[in-house]
XYZ file of N, CA and C in Angstrom:
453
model
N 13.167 5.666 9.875
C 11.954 6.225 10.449
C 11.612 5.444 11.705
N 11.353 6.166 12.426
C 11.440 5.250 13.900
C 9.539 5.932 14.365
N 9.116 5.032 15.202
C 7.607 5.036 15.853
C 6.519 6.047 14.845
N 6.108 5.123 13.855
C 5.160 5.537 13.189
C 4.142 5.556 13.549
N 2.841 6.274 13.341
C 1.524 6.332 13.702
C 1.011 6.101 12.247
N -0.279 4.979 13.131
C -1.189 4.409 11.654
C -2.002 5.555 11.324
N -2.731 5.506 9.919
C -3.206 6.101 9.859
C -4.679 6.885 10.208
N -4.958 8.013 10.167
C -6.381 8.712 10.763
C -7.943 7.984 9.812
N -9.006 7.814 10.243
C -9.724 7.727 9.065
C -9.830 6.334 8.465
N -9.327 5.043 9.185
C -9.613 4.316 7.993
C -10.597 3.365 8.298
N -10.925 2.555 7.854
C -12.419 0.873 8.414
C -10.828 0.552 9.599
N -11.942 -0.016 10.122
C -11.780 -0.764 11.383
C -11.041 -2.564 10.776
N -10.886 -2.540 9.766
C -10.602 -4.136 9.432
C -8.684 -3.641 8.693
N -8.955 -2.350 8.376
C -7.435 -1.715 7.743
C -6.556 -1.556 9.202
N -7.511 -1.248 10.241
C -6.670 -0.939 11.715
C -6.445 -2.052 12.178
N -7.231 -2.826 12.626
C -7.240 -4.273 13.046
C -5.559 -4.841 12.490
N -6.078 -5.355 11.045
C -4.736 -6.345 10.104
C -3.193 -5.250 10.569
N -3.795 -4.081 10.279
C -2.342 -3.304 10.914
C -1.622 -3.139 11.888
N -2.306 -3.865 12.892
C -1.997 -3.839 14.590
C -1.155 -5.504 14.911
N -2.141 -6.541 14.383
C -2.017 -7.699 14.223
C -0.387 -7.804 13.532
N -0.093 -6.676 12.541
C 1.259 -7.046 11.534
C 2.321 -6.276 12.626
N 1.834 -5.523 13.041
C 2.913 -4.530 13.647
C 3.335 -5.641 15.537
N 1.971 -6.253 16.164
C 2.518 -6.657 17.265
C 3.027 -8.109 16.966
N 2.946 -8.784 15.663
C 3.918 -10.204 15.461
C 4.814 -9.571 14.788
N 5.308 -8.201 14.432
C 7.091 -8.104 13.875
C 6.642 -9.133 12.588
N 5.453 -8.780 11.764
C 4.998 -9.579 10.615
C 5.463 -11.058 10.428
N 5.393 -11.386 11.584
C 5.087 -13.190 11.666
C 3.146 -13.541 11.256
N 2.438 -12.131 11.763
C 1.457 -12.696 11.215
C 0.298 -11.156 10.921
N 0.173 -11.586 9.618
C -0.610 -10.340 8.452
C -0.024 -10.394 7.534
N 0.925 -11.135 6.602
C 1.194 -10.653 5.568
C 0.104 -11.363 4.478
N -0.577 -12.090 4.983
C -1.860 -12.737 4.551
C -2.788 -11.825 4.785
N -3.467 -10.780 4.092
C -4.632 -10.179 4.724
C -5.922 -11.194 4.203
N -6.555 -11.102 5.417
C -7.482 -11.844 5.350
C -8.634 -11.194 3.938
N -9.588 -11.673 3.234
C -10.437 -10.451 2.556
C -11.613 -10.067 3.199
N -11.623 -10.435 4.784
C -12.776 -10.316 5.091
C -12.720 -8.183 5.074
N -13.688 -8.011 4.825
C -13.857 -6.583 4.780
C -13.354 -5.551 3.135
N -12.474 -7.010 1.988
C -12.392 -6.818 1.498
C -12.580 -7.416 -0.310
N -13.626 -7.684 0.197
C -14.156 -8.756 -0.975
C -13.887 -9.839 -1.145
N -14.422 -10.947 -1.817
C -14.500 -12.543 -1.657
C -13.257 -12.850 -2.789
N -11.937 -12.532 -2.262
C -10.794 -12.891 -3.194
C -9.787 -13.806 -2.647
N -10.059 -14.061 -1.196
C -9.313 -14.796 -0.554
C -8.396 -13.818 0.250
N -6.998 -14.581 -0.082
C -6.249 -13.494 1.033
C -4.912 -12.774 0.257
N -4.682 -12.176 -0.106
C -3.778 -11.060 -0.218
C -2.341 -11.027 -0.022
N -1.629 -10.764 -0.318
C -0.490 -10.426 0.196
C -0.230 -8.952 0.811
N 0.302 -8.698 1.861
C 0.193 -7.601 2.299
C 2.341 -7.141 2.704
N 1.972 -5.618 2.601
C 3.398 -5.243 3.041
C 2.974 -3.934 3.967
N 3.735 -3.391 4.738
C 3.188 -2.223 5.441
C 3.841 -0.764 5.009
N 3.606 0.121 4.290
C 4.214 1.408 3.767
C 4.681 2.545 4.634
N 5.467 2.796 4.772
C 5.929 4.310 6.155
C 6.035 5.017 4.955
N 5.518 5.735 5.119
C 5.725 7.654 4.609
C 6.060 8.343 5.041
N 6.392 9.437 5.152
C 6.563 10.721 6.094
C 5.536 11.867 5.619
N 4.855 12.739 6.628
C 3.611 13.279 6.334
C 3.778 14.417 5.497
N 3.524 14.536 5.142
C 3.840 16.028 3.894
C 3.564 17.236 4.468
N 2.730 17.037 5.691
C 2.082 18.655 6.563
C 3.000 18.435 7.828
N 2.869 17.132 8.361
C 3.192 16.970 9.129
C 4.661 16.148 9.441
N 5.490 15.900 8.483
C 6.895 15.776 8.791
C 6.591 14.025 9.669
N 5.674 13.802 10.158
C 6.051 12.231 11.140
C 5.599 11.074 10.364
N 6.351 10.182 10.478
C 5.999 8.623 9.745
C 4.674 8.517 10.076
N 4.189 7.613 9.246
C 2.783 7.253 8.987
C 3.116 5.451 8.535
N 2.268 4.568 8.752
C 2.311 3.574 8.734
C 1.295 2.934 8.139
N 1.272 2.689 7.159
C -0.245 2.001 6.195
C 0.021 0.277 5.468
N -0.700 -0.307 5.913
C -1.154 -1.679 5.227
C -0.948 -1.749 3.765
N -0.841 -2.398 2.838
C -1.502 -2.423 1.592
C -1.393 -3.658 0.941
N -2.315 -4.019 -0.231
C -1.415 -5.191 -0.863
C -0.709 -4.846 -1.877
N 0.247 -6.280 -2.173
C 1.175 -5.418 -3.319
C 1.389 -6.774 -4.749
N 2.111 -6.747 -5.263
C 2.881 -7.675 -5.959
C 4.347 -7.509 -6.363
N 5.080 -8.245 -7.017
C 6.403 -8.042 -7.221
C 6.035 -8.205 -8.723
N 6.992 -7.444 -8.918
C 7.636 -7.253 -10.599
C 9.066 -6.925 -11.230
N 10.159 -7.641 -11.407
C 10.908 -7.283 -11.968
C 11.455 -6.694 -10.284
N 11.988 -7.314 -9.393
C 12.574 -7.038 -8.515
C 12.086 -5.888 -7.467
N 11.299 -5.228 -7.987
C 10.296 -4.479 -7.313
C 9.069 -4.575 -6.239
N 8.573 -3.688 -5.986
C 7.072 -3.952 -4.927
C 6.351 -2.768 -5.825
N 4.830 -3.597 -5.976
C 3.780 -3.183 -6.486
C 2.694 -2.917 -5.607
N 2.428 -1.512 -6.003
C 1.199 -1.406 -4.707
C -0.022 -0.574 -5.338
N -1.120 -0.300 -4.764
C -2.309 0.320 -5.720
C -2.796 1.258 -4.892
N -3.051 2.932 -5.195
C -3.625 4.228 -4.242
C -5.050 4.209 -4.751
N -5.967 3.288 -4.293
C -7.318 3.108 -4.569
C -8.031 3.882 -3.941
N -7.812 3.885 -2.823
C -8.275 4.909 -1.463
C -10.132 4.186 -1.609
N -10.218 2.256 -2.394
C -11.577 2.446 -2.347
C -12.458 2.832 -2.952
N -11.595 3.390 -4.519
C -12.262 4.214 -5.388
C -12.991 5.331 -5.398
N -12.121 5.926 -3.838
C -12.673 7.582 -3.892
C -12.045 8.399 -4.752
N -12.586 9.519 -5.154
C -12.130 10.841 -5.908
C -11.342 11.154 -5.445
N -11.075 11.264 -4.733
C -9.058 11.699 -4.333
C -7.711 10.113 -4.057
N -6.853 11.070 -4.291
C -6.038 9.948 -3.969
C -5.328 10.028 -2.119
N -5.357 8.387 -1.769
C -4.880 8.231 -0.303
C -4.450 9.516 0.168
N -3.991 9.080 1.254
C -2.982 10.388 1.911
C -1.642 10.131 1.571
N -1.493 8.446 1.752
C 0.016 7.544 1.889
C 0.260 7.828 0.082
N -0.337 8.119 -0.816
C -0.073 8.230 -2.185
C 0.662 9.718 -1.812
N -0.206 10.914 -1.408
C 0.075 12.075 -1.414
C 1.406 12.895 -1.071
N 1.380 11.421 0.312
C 2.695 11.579 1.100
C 4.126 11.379 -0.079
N 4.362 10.233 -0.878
C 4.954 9.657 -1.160
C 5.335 10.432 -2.230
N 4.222 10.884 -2.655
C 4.422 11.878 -4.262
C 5.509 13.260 -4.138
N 5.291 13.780 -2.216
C 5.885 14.528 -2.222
C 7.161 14.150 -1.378
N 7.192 13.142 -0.853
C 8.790 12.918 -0.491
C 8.821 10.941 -0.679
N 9.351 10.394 -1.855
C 9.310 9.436 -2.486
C 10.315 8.051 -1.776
N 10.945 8.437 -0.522
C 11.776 7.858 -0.025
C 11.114 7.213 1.205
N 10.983 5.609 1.393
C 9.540 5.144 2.465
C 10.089 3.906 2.538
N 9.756 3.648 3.859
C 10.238 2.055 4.539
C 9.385 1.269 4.012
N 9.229 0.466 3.975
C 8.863 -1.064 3.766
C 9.101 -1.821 4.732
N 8.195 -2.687 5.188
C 8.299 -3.970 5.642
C 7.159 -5.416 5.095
N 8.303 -6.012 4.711
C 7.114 -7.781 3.830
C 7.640 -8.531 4.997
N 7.029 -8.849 5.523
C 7.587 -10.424 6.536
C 7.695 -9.600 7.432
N 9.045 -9.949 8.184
C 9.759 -9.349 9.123
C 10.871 -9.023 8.388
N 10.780 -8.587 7.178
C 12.124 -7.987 6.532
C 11.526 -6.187 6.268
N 12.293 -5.905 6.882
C 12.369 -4.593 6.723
C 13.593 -3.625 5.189
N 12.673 -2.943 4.602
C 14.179 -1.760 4.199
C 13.222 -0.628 3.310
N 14.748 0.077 3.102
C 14.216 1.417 2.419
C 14.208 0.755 1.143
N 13.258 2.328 0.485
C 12.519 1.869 -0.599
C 13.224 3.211 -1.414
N 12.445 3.561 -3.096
C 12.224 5.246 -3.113
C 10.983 4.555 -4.352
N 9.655 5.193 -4.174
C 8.495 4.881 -4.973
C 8.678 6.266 -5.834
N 7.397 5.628 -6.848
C 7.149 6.533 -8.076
C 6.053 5.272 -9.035
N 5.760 6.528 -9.398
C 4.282 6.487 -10.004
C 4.588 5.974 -11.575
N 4.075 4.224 -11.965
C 4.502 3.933 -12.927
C 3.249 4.911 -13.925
N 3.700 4.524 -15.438
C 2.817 5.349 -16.293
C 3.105 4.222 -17.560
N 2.018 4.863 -18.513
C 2.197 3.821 -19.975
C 2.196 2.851 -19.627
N 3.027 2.430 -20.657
C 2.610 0.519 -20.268
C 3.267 0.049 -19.564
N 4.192 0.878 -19.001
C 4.712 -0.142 -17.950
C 3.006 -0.333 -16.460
N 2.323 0.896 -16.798
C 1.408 1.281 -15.880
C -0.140 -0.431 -15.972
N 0.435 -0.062 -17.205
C -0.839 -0.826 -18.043
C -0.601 -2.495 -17.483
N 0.923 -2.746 -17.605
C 1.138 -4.582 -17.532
C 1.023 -4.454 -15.712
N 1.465 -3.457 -14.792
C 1.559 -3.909 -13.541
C 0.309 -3.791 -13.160
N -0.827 -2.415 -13.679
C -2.447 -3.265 -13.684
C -2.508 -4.283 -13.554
N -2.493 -4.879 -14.658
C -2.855 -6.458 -14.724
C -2.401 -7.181 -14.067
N -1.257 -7.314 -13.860
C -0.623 -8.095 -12.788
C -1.168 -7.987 -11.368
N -2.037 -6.750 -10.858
C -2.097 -6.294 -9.491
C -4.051 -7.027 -9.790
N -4.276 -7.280 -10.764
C -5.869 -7.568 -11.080
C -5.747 -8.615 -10.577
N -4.486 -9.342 -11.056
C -4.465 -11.053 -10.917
C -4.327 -11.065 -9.292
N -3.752 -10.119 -8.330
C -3.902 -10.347 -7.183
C -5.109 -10.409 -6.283
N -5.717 -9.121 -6.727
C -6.530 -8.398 -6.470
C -8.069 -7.979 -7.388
N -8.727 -8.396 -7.676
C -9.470 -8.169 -9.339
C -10.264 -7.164 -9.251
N -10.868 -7.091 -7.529
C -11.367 -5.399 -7.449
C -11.129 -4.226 -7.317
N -10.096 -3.843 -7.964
C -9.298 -3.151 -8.289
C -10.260 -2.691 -9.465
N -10.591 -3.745 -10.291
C -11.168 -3.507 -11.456
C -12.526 -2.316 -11.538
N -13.314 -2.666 -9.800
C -14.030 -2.295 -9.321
C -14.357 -0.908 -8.941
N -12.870 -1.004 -8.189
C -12.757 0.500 -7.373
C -12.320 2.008 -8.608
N -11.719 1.300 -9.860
C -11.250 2.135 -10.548
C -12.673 2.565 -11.500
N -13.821 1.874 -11.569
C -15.056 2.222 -11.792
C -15.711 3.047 -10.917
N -15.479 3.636 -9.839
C -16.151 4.297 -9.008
C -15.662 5.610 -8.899
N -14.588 5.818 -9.795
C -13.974 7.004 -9.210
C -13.314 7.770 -11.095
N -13.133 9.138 -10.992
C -12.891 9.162 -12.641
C -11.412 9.706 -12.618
N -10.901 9.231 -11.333
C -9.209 9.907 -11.789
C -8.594 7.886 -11.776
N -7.258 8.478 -12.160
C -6.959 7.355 -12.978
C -6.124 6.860 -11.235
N -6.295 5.314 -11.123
C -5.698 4.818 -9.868
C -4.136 4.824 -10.431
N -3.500 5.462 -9.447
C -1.818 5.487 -9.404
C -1.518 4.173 -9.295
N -0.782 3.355 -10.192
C 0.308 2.302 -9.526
C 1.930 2.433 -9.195
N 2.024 2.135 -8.105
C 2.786 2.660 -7.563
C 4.455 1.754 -7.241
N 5.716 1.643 -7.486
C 6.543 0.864 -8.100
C 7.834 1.548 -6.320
N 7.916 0.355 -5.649
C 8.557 0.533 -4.489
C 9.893 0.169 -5.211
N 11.018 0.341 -5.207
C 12.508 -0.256 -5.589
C 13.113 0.100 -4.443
N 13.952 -1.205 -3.732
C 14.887 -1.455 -3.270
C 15.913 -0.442 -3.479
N 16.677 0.122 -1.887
C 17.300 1.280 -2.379
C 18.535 0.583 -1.842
């Protein structure tokens, strides 16, 4: 996927960290700061390419994640709105998406964990992140976790 556009719609602190990761070639953002995102410190961050589901062109989104079992862990909170992201929507319908952690780049193919595998990478993504706990109170559909594998 070559020259992605960030995404439409988001806070000004999701555009910011995304600009910052994209003009150091992720020498610097993979720390998201929490300012704008609650008093948790700082994050680990990776950047997600999708391809648009209406629109066919890469899309480029921030997120934090964790590892599990050789994997990347990521959460479609959207913030604990009633719908899910766009970058979830995207992914659901074409599951094959770049990655970049660091300055390491590669392909991925995501999917939507469930059961308990859904249940332990929760927790694991709480321990990163704990408002998570938060956002999934604000909203009554269930937050997707979402399981990147190395392709």
């Amino acid at each position: 996927m070559t020259n992605p556009r960030m995404p439409e719609n988001v806070p000004d602190f999701v555009t910011e960290h995304l600009q910052r990761y994209l003009d150091s070639n992720g020498e610097d953002g993979h720390e998201w700061s929490s300012a704008g995102m609650g008093d948790h410190g700082d994050c680990p961050a990776l950047l997600l390419t999708t391809i648009g589901r209406r629109s066919g062109q890469p899309i480029i989104t921030p997120l934090i994640y964790g590892e599990a079992g050789g994997a990347y862990v990521v959460i479609a909170s959207k913030g604990g709105a009633p719908t899910h992201p766009h970058w979830y929507l995207n992914l659901d319908a074409n599951p094959e998406v770049d990655v970049q952690i660091r300055t390491e780049r590669f392909k991925a193919r995501a999917r939507t964990a469930a059961g308990a595998e859904r249940a332990e990478l929760w927790d694991l993504m709480l321990i990163i992140y704990p408002t998570y706990t938060e956002l999934q109170g604000r909203t009554a559909r269930e937050i997707p976790v979402v399981v990147l594998e190395k392709e």
